[in-house]
Amino acid sequence: MPGDLMHQTSRWTIADALKVHADDPTTTMPVIAADFPTMSESVMIWDTGALRDINMNSVTVNGWHVIWSLAADKIDLTNANIAAEWANRNNTAYIGFWYSKTGNGSDWIWGGRLLQKSADLRPWEWSGNLVMREGSENTVDMFYTSCGPVNNDFESVIAVSTGQIHTDDQKVWFTGFDTTVDMFDADGVHEANEAEDPYFDFRDPCPFLNPDDGRVYCVYETNVAGIRGQFVIGANETGPIPPNYTVDPGAGYGAASIGLAILDDGAYEAGDFSRARWTQLGPIVSALGVNDQTERPHVVFQNGKLYLFTISHHSTYSGNLQGPDGVYGFVSDNGLAGPFRPMNASGLVLGNPSSQPYSTYSHFVDAQGYVQSFIDHVPTPTATDPNAVRIGATLAPTVKLVLDDDRSYLTEIHNYGEIFAQRAWPATAAG
Ligand code: FRU
């Protein structure tokens, strides 16, 4: 039955966020060298994830590593205008894939787009997850955000398209991905819709199988239901603040949340992800009063705990709060039922160093604690141009986190774009 789960909405409070500090070596990304390698001359990429199973384990298929990326073709081949192309990339975004024998950063081969253009119900494809269908030989479900302007309106719908993966000795390719199924949209009750919040965020589906009850759930990026600008920030949102602390009147413009939905029993096995099979349950974490964006939420099961990670920006903190661009986290001792506590007391798990505040973004923590992200831009000041930057549009060095209860520690730095798989897909994909 939908709604079985007695879950609560946990809070990322103002008091928690006041503990965020940049440049702690245990929670800070390494400095990115200005001469970082670029994966492709013809395509810019950002949000990326490994092909995985429904239990969140990254997989190889017949020995091949596969990752998906949000992508935009580089139009200006001289790259003179690359900063403008990069800034506008969301408006042409599509999902493509890379494959590699080693999973190492230097040898990813670009495979092109996944979804057939005719299957796009809306102009843009934003983030999601690429998931092997359990029990199948080679079925792949691409959960993604179908969005963009439609009839003078901005639509953003959580969607899925299904295809098949194929491999031979030389390459990996896909068939299918020729239709899109809308899964659910912002309902104004469990999360803000456009009428409530013209800047509403509703995207980045991450479906997974919950080991506690064997059901498929989906976490996704949302805003708290209610009218933007009219939220009252009370004790639930502040947490235990010092007596002299004044809540900034702008705090209520931070209304991010992480949504939770459950799929009907048996629908996953049937490959039926249609609207009628999902029930939205209301947010699992609310950042009301703290931040307006908790993007790309995803889960890690380790040592009997459930970790919930999400990416956020310096620019989306509200009131007078501050924090770096990076990945934030929450942990529950009691699975999805919660409560979730902020990692490291503050919520910050890995932020950019203050010397390079926009160096990396869209961190994804895998089941083993390896964290992959992309390079946005790094400062490359010269005497004549002190504000010069180098645009990344390529993967950052992979790092590793040790998760110890509600603490996280950066412990290893690996190659650019290195991916570690945990599971060899057992079925033999048809060639
Ligand atoms: C994170 C993000 C996602 C969204 C995508 C759009 O980097 O903002 O939330 O799906 O990028 O490019």
GROMACS .gro file of C-alpha atoms and ligand atoms in nm:
model
  443
    1MET     CA    1   0.000   0.000   0.000
    2PRO     CA    2   0.131   0.346  -0.079
    3GLY     CA    3   0.196   0.557   0.225
    4ASP     CA    4   0.291   0.259   0.447
    5LEU     CA    5   0.608   0.437   0.541
    6MET     CA    6   0.576   0.654   0.851
    7HIS     CA    7   0.831   0.911   0.745
    8GLN     CA    8   0.888   1.253   0.890
    9THR     CA    9   1.027   1.570   0.739
   10SER     CA   10   1.369   1.631   0.890
   11ARG     CA   11   1.510   1.982   0.904
   12TRP     CA   12   1.828   2.145   0.790
   13THR     CA   13   1.804   2.434   1.034
   14ILE     CA   14   1.959   2.778   1.051
   15ALA     CA   15   2.145   2.662   1.363
   16ASP     CA   16   2.296   2.370   1.168
   17ALA     CA   17   2.395   2.591   0.875
   18LEU     CA   18   2.563   2.844   1.105
   19LYS     CA   19   2.820   2.568   1.169
   20VAL     CA   20   2.919   2.548   0.798
   21HIS     CA   21   3.283   2.649   0.750
   22ALA     CA   22   3.479   2.642   0.426
   23ASP     CA   23   3.836   2.508   0.405
   24ASP     CA   24   3.823   2.238   0.673
   25PRO     CA   25   4.059   1.978   0.518
   26THR     CA   26   3.819   1.691   0.594
   27THR     CA   27   3.531   1.855   0.404
   28THR     CA   28   3.705   2.044   0.122
   29MET     CA   29   3.765   1.944  -0.239
   30PRO     CA   30   4.127   1.944  -0.357
   31VAL     CA   31   4.245   2.250  -0.550
   32ILE     CA   32   4.202   2.183  -0.923
   33ALA     CA   33   4.518   2.246  -1.127
   34ALA     CA   34   4.464   2.508  -1.400
   35ASP     CA   35   4.605   2.266  -1.661
   36PHE     CA   36   4.340   1.998  -1.594
   37PRO     CA   37   4.277   1.759  -1.889
   38THR     CA   38   3.957   1.790  -2.095
   39MET     CA   39   3.758   1.482  -2.196
   40SER     CA   40   3.628   1.618  -2.527
   41GLU     CA   41   3.690   1.904  -2.768
   42SER     CA   42   3.342   1.880  -2.917
   43VAL     CA   43   3.113   1.844  -2.618
   44MET     CA   44   3.078   2.027  -2.284
   45ILE     CA   45   2.958   1.807  -1.998
   46TRP     CA   46   2.848   1.868  -1.642
   47ASP     CA   47   2.620   1.652  -1.413
   48THR     CA   48   2.741   1.292  -1.456
   49GLY     CA   49   2.663   0.952  -1.304
   50ALA     CA   50   2.769   0.590  -1.346
   51LEU     CA   51   2.532   0.331  -1.489
   52ARG     CA   52   2.405   0.156  -1.176
   53ASP     CA   53   2.164  -0.101  -1.042
   54ILE     CA   54   1.847  -0.027  -0.846
   55ASN     CA   55   2.043  -0.083  -0.521
   56MET     CA   56   2.275   0.211  -0.604
   57ASN     CA   57   2.576  -0.007  -0.700
   58SER     CA   58   2.772   0.116  -1.004
   59VAL     CA   59   2.795  -0.161  -1.265
   60THR     CA   60   3.009  -0.268  -1.556
   61VAL     CA   61   2.830  -0.439  -1.844
   62ASN     CA   62   3.034  -0.711  -2.012
   63GLY     CA   63   3.343  -0.543  -1.871
   64TRP     CA   64   3.256  -0.192  -1.999
   65HIS     CA   65   3.221   0.107  -1.767
   66VAL     CA   66   2.941   0.342  -1.874
   67ILE     CA   67   2.856   0.690  -1.747
   68TRP     CA   68   2.589   0.939  -1.852
   69SER     CA   69   2.644   1.317  -1.863
   70LEU     CA   70   2.439   1.627  -1.923
   71ALA     CA   71   2.588   1.765  -2.243
   72ALA     CA   72   2.584   2.061  -2.480
   73ASP     CA   73   2.772   2.061  -2.808
   74LYS     CA   74   3.055   2.314  -2.832
   75ILE     CA   75   2.937   2.546  -3.105
   76ASP     CA   76   3.224   2.790  -3.120
   77LEU     CA   77   3.512   2.570  -3.231
   78THR     CA   78   3.762   2.850  -3.175
   79ASN     CA   79   3.639   2.851  -2.814
   80ALA     CA   80   3.653   3.230  -2.810
   81ASN     CA   81   3.299   3.240  -2.683
   82ILE     CA   82   3.319   2.937  -2.459
   83ALA     CA   83   3.224   3.121  -2.140
   84ALA     CA   84   2.894   3.238  -2.295
   85GLU     CA   85   2.823   2.890  -2.435
   86TRP     CA   86   2.892   2.743  -2.094
   87ALA     CA   87   2.666   2.995  -1.921
   88ASN     CA   88   2.380   2.909  -2.160
   89ARG     CA   89   2.430   2.535  -2.157
   90ASN     CA   90   2.111   2.451  -1.969
   91ASN     CA   91   1.905   2.572  -2.262
   92THR     CA   92   2.036   2.306  -2.497
   93ALA     CA   93   2.109   2.029  -2.246
   94TYR     CA   94   2.071   1.666  -2.350
   95ILE     CA   95   2.184   1.341  -2.189
   96GLY     CA   96   2.469   1.155  -2.355
   97PHE     CA   97   2.698   0.869  -2.252
   98TRP     CA   98   3.063   0.769  -2.235
   99TYR     CA   99   3.217   0.421  -2.220
  100SER     CA  100   3.557   0.292  -2.119
  101LYS     CA  101   3.733  -0.040  -2.055
  102THR     CA  102   3.913   0.095  -1.750
  103GLY     CA  103   3.682   0.352  -1.590
  104ASN     CA  104   3.985   0.576  -1.578
  105GLY     CA  105   3.957   0.944  -1.655
  106SER     CA  106   4.181   0.954  -1.959
  107ASP     CA  107   4.004   0.706  -2.181
  108TRP     CA  108   3.632   0.773  -2.183
  109ILE     CA  109   3.488   0.748  -2.535
  110TRP     CA  110   3.193   0.976  -2.611
  111GLY     CA  111   2.894   0.775  -2.736
  112GLY     CA  112   2.649   1.058  -2.817
  113ARG     CA  113   2.292   1.114  -2.706
  114LEU     CA  114   2.080   0.846  -2.538
  115LEU     CA  115   1.721   0.958  -2.590
  116GLN     CA  116   1.594   0.980  -2.945
  117LYS     CA  117   1.513   1.343  -3.018
  118SER     CA  118   1.161   1.247  -3.125
  119ALA     CA  119   1.102   1.112  -2.772
  120ASP     CA  120   1.152   1.450  -2.607
  121LEU     CA  121   0.820   1.578  -2.474
  122ARG     CA  122   0.990   1.906  -2.379
  123PRO     CA  123   1.297   2.085  -2.517
  124TRP     CA  124   1.559   2.005  -2.250
  125GLU     CA  125   1.686   1.695  -2.068
  126TRP     CA  126   1.819   1.761  -1.717
  127SER     CA  127   1.958   1.527  -1.453
  128GLY     CA  128   1.843   1.190  -1.338
  129ASN     CA  129   1.987   0.839  -1.311
  130LEU     CA  130   2.066   0.557  -1.557
  131VAL     CA  131   1.962   0.225  -1.403
  132MET     CA  132   1.994  -0.139  -1.521
  133ARG     CA  133   1.657  -0.313  -1.477
  134GLU     CA  134   1.706  -0.593  -1.224
  135GLY     CA  135   1.627  -0.937  -1.366
  136SER     CA  136   1.664  -0.823  -1.727
  137GLU     CA  137   1.940  -0.907  -1.968
  138ASN     CA  138   2.006  -0.555  -2.096
  139THR     CA  139   1.714  -0.322  -2.017
  140VAL     CA  140   1.814   0.026  -1.902
  141ASP     CA  141   1.577   0.283  -1.749
  142MET     CA  142   1.680   0.644  -1.791
  143PHE     CA  143   1.509   0.847  -1.518
  144TYR     CA  144   1.549   1.216  -1.598
  145THR     CA  145   1.402   1.564  -1.587
  146SER     CA  146   1.200   1.656  -1.894
  147CYS     CA  147   1.184   2.035  -1.891
  148GLY     CA  148   1.198   2.367  -2.069
  149PRO     CA  149   0.966   2.625  -2.219
  150VAL     CA  150   0.636   2.491  -2.352
  151ASN     CA  151   0.369   2.737  -2.477
  152ASN     CA  152   0.527   3.034  -2.295
  153ASP     CA  153   0.540   2.837  -1.973
  154PHE     CA  154   0.828   2.656  -1.799
  155GLU     CA  155   0.751   2.288  -1.746
  156SER     CA  156   0.959   2.048  -1.539
  157VAL     CA  157   0.840   1.690  -1.511
  158ILE     CA  158   1.007   1.382  -1.367
  159ALA     CA  159   1.017   1.130  -1.648
  160VAL     CA  160   1.162   0.801  -1.771
  161SER     CA  161   1.260   0.645  -2.101
  162THR     CA  162   1.361   0.282  -2.146
  163GLY     CA  163   1.624   0.137  -2.378
  164GLN     CA  164   1.866  -0.153  -2.416
  165ILE     CA  165   2.244  -0.160  -2.379
  166HIS     CA  166   2.462  -0.352  -2.626
  167THR     CA  167   2.836  -0.418  -2.627
  168ASP     CA  168   3.103  -0.578  -2.844
  169ASP     CA  169   3.483  -0.577  -2.816
  170GLN     CA  170   3.508  -0.228  -2.960
  171LYS     CA  171   3.216  -0.031  -2.829
  172VAL     CA  172   2.898   0.018  -2.630
  173TRP     CA  173   2.572   0.132  -2.786
  174PHE     CA  174   2.206   0.165  -2.699
  175THR     CA  175   1.875   0.102  -2.873
  176GLY     CA  176   1.526   0.203  -2.768
  177PHE     CA  177   1.485   0.530  -2.575
  178ASP     CA  178   1.215   0.618  -2.826
  179THR     CA  179   0.935   0.722  -2.590
  180THR     CA  180   0.913   0.924  -2.270
  181VAL     CA  181   0.676   0.842  -1.985
  182ASP     CA  182   0.594   1.128  -1.745
  183MET     CA  183   0.618   0.993  -1.389
  184PHE     CA  184   0.490   1.282  -1.175
  185ASP     CA  185   0.497   1.657  -1.148
  186ALA     CA  186   0.496   1.922  -0.876
  187ASP     CA  187   0.152   1.907  -0.714
  188GLY     CA  188   0.151   2.219  -0.496
  189VAL     CA  189   0.073   2.004  -0.191
  190HIS     CA  190   0.380   1.789  -0.132
  191GLU     CA  191   0.607   2.037  -0.308
  192ALA     CA  192   0.580   2.386  -0.457
  193ASN     CA  193   0.443   2.416  -0.808
  194GLU     CA  194   0.490   2.706  -1.047
  195ALA     CA  195   0.180   2.891  -0.923
  196GLU     CA  196   0.324   2.898  -0.570
  197ASP     CA  197   0.683   2.966  -0.664
  198PRO     CA  198   0.777   3.095  -1.009
  199TYR     CA  199   1.134   2.975  -0.939
  200PHE     CA  200   1.021   2.628  -0.831
  201ASP     CA  201   1.270   2.342  -0.862
  202PHE     CA  202   1.131   2.003  -0.950
  203ARG     CA  203   1.384   1.766  -1.098
  204ASP     CA  204   1.668   1.514  -1.063
  205PRO     CA  205   1.486   1.185  -0.987
  206CYS     CA  206   1.687   0.918  -0.805
  207PRO     CA  207   1.489   0.592  -0.775
  208PHE     CA  208   1.624   0.314  -0.553
  209LEU     CA  209   1.517  -0.006  -0.383
  210ASN     CA  210   1.478   0.038  -0.009
  211PRO     CA  211   1.627  -0.270   0.164
  212ASP     CA  212   1.400  -0.225   0.466
  213ASP     CA  213   1.075  -0.294   0.283
  214GLY     CA  214   1.182  -0.405  -0.066
  215ARG     CA  215   0.992  -0.115  -0.225
  216VAL     CA  216   1.111   0.126  -0.492
  217TYR     CA  217   1.121   0.491  -0.382
  218CYS     CA  218   1.238   0.803  -0.558
  219VAL     CA  219   1.403   1.109  -0.405
  220TYR     CA  220   1.407   1.430  -0.608
  221GLU     CA  221   1.474   1.802  -0.589
  222THR     CA  222   1.181   2.019  -0.476
  223ASN     CA  223   1.082   2.337  -0.297
  224VAL     CA  224   0.856   2.346   0.009
  225ALA     CA  225   0.485   2.377  -0.085
  226GLY     CA  226   0.355   2.728  -0.020
  227ILE     CA  227   0.373   3.079  -0.161
  228ARG     CA  228   0.726   3.207  -0.220
  229GLY     CA  229   0.797   3.504   0.005
  230GLN     CA  230   0.520   3.422   0.254
  231PHE     CA  231   0.690   3.158   0.468
  232VAL     CA  232   0.717   3.239   0.840
  233ILE     CA  233   1.047   3.127   0.991
  234GLY     CA  234   0.985   2.988   1.339
  235ALA     CA  235   1.159   2.767   1.593
  236ASN     CA  236   1.136   2.457   1.369
  237GLU     CA  237   1.334   2.636   1.101
  238THR     CA  238   1.585   2.814   1.323
  239GLY     CA  239   1.673   2.527   1.556
  240PRO     CA  240   1.858   2.627   1.875
  241ILE     CA  241   2.005   2.967   1.781
  242PRO     CA  242   2.201   3.195   2.017
  243PRO     CA  243   1.996   3.459   2.206
  244ASN     CA  244   2.146   3.750   2.014
  245TYR     CA  245   2.090   3.597   1.671
  246THR     CA  246   1.849   3.785   1.448
  247VAL     CA  247   1.688   3.589   1.168
  248ASP     CA  248   1.732   3.784   0.846
  249PRO     CA  249   1.400   3.883   0.685
  250GLY     CA  250   1.516   3.719   0.361
  251ALA     CA  251   1.554   3.376   0.523
  252GLY     CA  252   1.214   3.258   0.400
  253TYR     CA  253   1.328   3.287   0.039
  254GLY     CA  254   1.527   2.971   0.103
  255ALA     CA  255   1.267   2.696   0.070
  256ALA     CA  256   1.446   2.393  -0.072
  257SER     CA  257   1.328   2.043   0.007
  258ILE     CA  258   1.396   1.685  -0.097
  259GLY     CA  259   1.086   1.507  -0.219
  260LEU     CA  260   1.002   1.139  -0.167
  261ALA     CA  261   0.770   0.922  -0.377
  262ILE     CA  262   0.689   0.550  -0.366
  263LEU     CA  263   0.616   0.321  -0.659
  264ASP     CA  264   0.328   0.071  -0.639
  265ASP     CA  265   0.425  -0.282  -0.544
  266GLY     CA  266   0.505  -0.485  -0.856
  267ALA     CA  267   0.525  -0.184  -1.089
  268TYR     CA  268   0.906  -0.193  -1.106
  269GLU     CA  269   0.908  -0.558  -1.214
  270ALA     CA  270   0.645  -0.473  -1.475
  271GLY     CA  271   0.846  -0.173  -1.595
  272ASP     CA  272   0.541   0.046  -1.533
  273PHE     CA  273   0.654   0.388  -1.411
  274SER     CA  274   0.347   0.578  -1.526
  275ARG     CA  275   0.187   0.859  -1.326
  276ALA     CA  276  -0.082   0.640  -1.167
  277ARG     CA  277   0.176   0.409  -1.009
  278TRP     CA  278   0.358   0.676  -0.803
  279THR     CA  279   0.248   0.832  -0.474
  280GLN     CA  280   0.415   1.152  -0.356
  281LEU     CA  281   0.476   1.134   0.020
  282GLY     CA  282   0.599   1.484   0.106
  283PRO     CA  283   0.952   1.601   0.175
  284ILE     CA  284   1.207   1.390   0.356
  285VAL     CA  285   1.427   1.693   0.429
  286SER     CA  286   1.329   2.060   0.439
  287ALA     CA  287   1.583   2.343   0.417
  288LEU     CA  288   1.323   2.614   0.475
  289GLY     CA  289   1.498   2.925   0.610
  290VAL     CA  290   1.840   2.797   0.498
  291ASN     CA  291   1.876   2.744   0.124
  292ASP     CA  292   1.659   2.749  -0.189
  293GLN     CA  293   1.817   2.455  -0.374
  294THR     CA  294   1.889   2.098  -0.267
  295GLU     CA  295   1.971   1.941  -0.604
  296ARG     CA  296   2.047   1.590  -0.730
  297PRO     CA  297   1.954   1.410  -0.406
  298HIS     CA  298   2.085   1.052  -0.384
  299VAL     CA  299   2.129   0.781  -0.122
  300VAL     CA  300   2.407   0.560   0.016
  301PHE     CA  301   2.344   0.258   0.239
  302GLN     CA  302   2.645   0.190   0.465
  303ASN     CA  303   2.685   0.019   0.805
  304GLY     CA  304   2.311   0.001   0.865
  305LYS     CA  305   2.271   0.374   0.806
  306LEU     CA  306   2.100   0.562   0.528
  307TYR     CA  307   2.290   0.863   0.398
  308LEU     CA  308   2.109   1.122   0.188
  309PHE     CA  309   2.335   1.352  -0.016
  310THR     CA  310   2.240   1.664  -0.210
  311ILE     CA  311   2.429   1.940  -0.390
  312SER     CA  312   2.383   2.308  -0.316
  313HIS     CA  313   2.522   2.650  -0.398
  314HIS     CA  314   2.668   2.944  -0.213
  315SER     CA  315   2.433   3.166  -0.414
  316THR     CA  316   2.116   2.985  -0.300
  317TYR     CA  317   2.170   3.023   0.076
  318SER     CA  318   1.909   3.263   0.214
  319GLY     CA  319   1.910   3.529   0.486
  320ASN     CA  320   2.263   3.596   0.598
  321LEU     CA  321   2.382   3.234   0.582
  322GLN     CA  322   2.695   3.136   0.390
  323GLY     CA  323   2.840   2.812   0.265
  324PRO     CA  324   3.043   2.678  -0.025
  325ASP     CA  325   2.917   2.517  -0.345
  326GLY     CA  326   2.941   2.145  -0.290
  327VAL     CA  327   2.770   1.835  -0.153
  328TYR     CA  328   2.578   1.830   0.173
  329GLY     CA  329   2.452   1.524   0.361
  330PHE     CA  330   2.208   1.389   0.616
  331VAL     CA  331   2.208   1.051   0.794
  332SER     CA  332   1.936   0.832   0.942
  333ASP     CA  333   1.979   0.538   1.181
  334ASN     CA  334   1.630   0.429   1.097
  335GLY     CA  335   1.620   0.418   0.716
  336LEU     CA  336   1.372   0.632   0.531
  337ALA     CA  337   1.159   0.669   0.844
  338GLY     CA  338   1.426   0.907   0.979
  339PRO     CA  339   1.496   1.135   1.148
  340PHE     CA  340   1.790   1.252   0.933
  341ARG     CA  341   2.066   1.445   1.110
  342PRO     CA  342   2.297   1.682   0.921
  343MET     CA  343   2.642   1.534   0.855
  344ASN     CA  344   2.931   1.693   1.044
  345ALA     CA  345   2.675   1.888   1.251
  346SER     CA  346   2.647   2.150   0.973
  347GLY     CA  347   2.537   1.943   0.673
  348LEU     CA  348   2.854   2.022   0.473
  349VAL     CA  349   3.027   1.712   0.334
  350LEU     CA  350   3.255   1.848   0.058
  351GLY     CA  351   3.278   2.213  -0.044
  352ASN     CA  352   3.501   2.399  -0.286
  353PRO     CA  353   3.808   2.566  -0.138
  354SER     CA  354   3.765   2.942  -0.088
  355SER     CA  355   4.058   2.999  -0.330
  356GLN     CA  356   3.844   2.839  -0.607
  357PRO     CA  357   3.480   2.876  -0.499
  358TYR     CA  358   3.333   2.755  -0.830
  359SER     CA  359   3.587   2.487  -0.919
  360THR     CA  360   3.358   2.182  -0.896
  361TYR     CA  361   2.989   2.096  -0.868
  362SER     CA  362   2.728   1.822  -0.892
  363HIS     CA  363   2.905   1.577  -0.666
  364PHE     CA  364   2.765   1.225  -0.661
  365VAL     CA  365   2.863   0.998  -0.372
  366ASP     CA  366   2.854   0.631  -0.474
  367ALA     CA  367   2.781   0.329  -0.254
  368GLN     CA  368   3.152   0.291  -0.168
  369GLY     CA  369   3.203   0.660  -0.089
  370TYR     CA  370   3.377   0.758  -0.414
  371VAL     CA  371   3.267   1.107  -0.518
  372GLN     CA  372   3.257   1.218  -0.877
  373SER     CA  373   3.191   1.580  -0.987
  374PHE     CA  374   3.254   1.811  -1.282
  375ILE     CA  375   3.486   2.110  -1.317
  376ASP     CA  376   3.291   2.434  -1.358
  377HIS     CA  377   3.566   2.695  -1.375
  378VAL     CA  378   3.894   2.773  -1.205
  379PRO     CA  379   4.068   3.108  -1.171
  380THR     CA  380   4.365   3.162  -1.405
  381PRO     CA  381   4.460   3.524  -1.325
  382THR     CA  382   4.724   3.704  -1.531
  383ALA     CA  383   4.879   4.049  -1.493
  384THR     CA  384   4.656   4.186  -1.769
  385ASP     CA  385   4.341   3.994  -1.673
  386PRO     CA  386   4.317   3.929  -1.299
  387ASN     CA  387   3.967   3.785  -1.344
  388ALA     CA  388   4.056   3.528  -1.610
  389VAL     CA  389   3.909   3.180  -1.563
  390ARG     CA  390   3.938   2.847  -1.742
  391ILE     CA  391   3.601   2.679  -1.808
  392GLY     CA  392   3.596   2.309  -1.720
  393ALA     CA  393   3.298   2.126  -1.876
  394THR     CA  394   3.479   1.802  -1.796
  395LEU     CA  395   3.507   1.569  -1.496
  396ALA     CA  396   3.699   1.663  -1.180
  397PRO     CA  397   3.930   1.429  -0.987
  398THR     CA  398   3.733   1.158  -0.808
  399VAL     CA  399   3.778   1.165  -0.431
  400LYS     CA  400   3.688   0.918  -0.160
  401LEU     CA  401   3.496   0.976   0.160
  402VAL     CA  402   3.503   0.767   0.474
  403LEU     CA  403   3.160   0.780   0.634
  404ASP     CA  404   3.171   0.728   1.009
  405ASP     CA  405   2.824   0.763   1.161
  406ASP     CA  406   2.740   1.131   1.112
  407ARG     CA  407   3.096   1.234   1.021
  408SER     CA  408   3.261   1.230   0.682
  409TYR     CA  409   3.631   1.250   0.599
  410LEU     CA  410   3.803   1.313   0.265
  411THR     CA  411   4.069   1.041   0.249
  412GLU     CA  412   4.175   0.977  -0.113
  413ILE     CA  413   4.221   1.173  -0.436
  414HIS     CA  414   4.204   0.979  -0.763
  415ASN     CA  415   4.231   1.057  -1.131
  416TYR     CA  416   4.006   1.296  -1.323
  417GLY     CA  417   3.675   1.124  -1.397
  418GLU     CA  418   3.777   0.790  -1.247
  419ILE     CA  419   3.483   0.556  -1.181
  420PHE     CA  420   3.489   0.251  -0.955
  421ALA     CA  421   3.227  -0.015  -1.025
  422GLN     CA  422   3.102  -0.256  -0.761
  423ARG     CA  423   2.911  -0.504  -0.968
  424ALA     CA  424   2.966  -0.680  -1.299
  425TRP     CA  425   2.628  -0.705  -1.468
  426PRO     CA  426   2.576  -1.081  -1.463
  427ALA     CA  427   2.362  -1.127  -1.770
  428THR     CA  428   2.534  -1.133  -2.108
  429ALA     CA  429   2.408  -0.839  -2.311
  430ALA     CA  430   2.308  -0.921  -2.666
  431GLY     CA  431   2.572  -0.797  -2.910
  432FRU     C1  432   2.278   2.055  -1.103
  432FRU     C2  433   2.161   2.092  -1.188
  432FRU     C3  434   2.050   1.993  -1.174
  432FRU     C4  435   1.979   2.004  -1.305
  432FRU     C5  436   2.091   2.036  -1.399
  432FRU     C6  437   2.060   2.133  -1.505
  432FRU     O1  438   2.399   2.090  -1.158
  432FRU     O2  439   2.118   2.223  -1.160
  432FRU     O3  440   1.968   2.018  -1.064
  432FRU     O4  441   1.916   1.886  -1.338
  432FRU     O5  442   2.197   2.087  -1.324
  432FRU     O6  443   2.173   2.154  -1.586
   0.00000   0.00000   0.00000
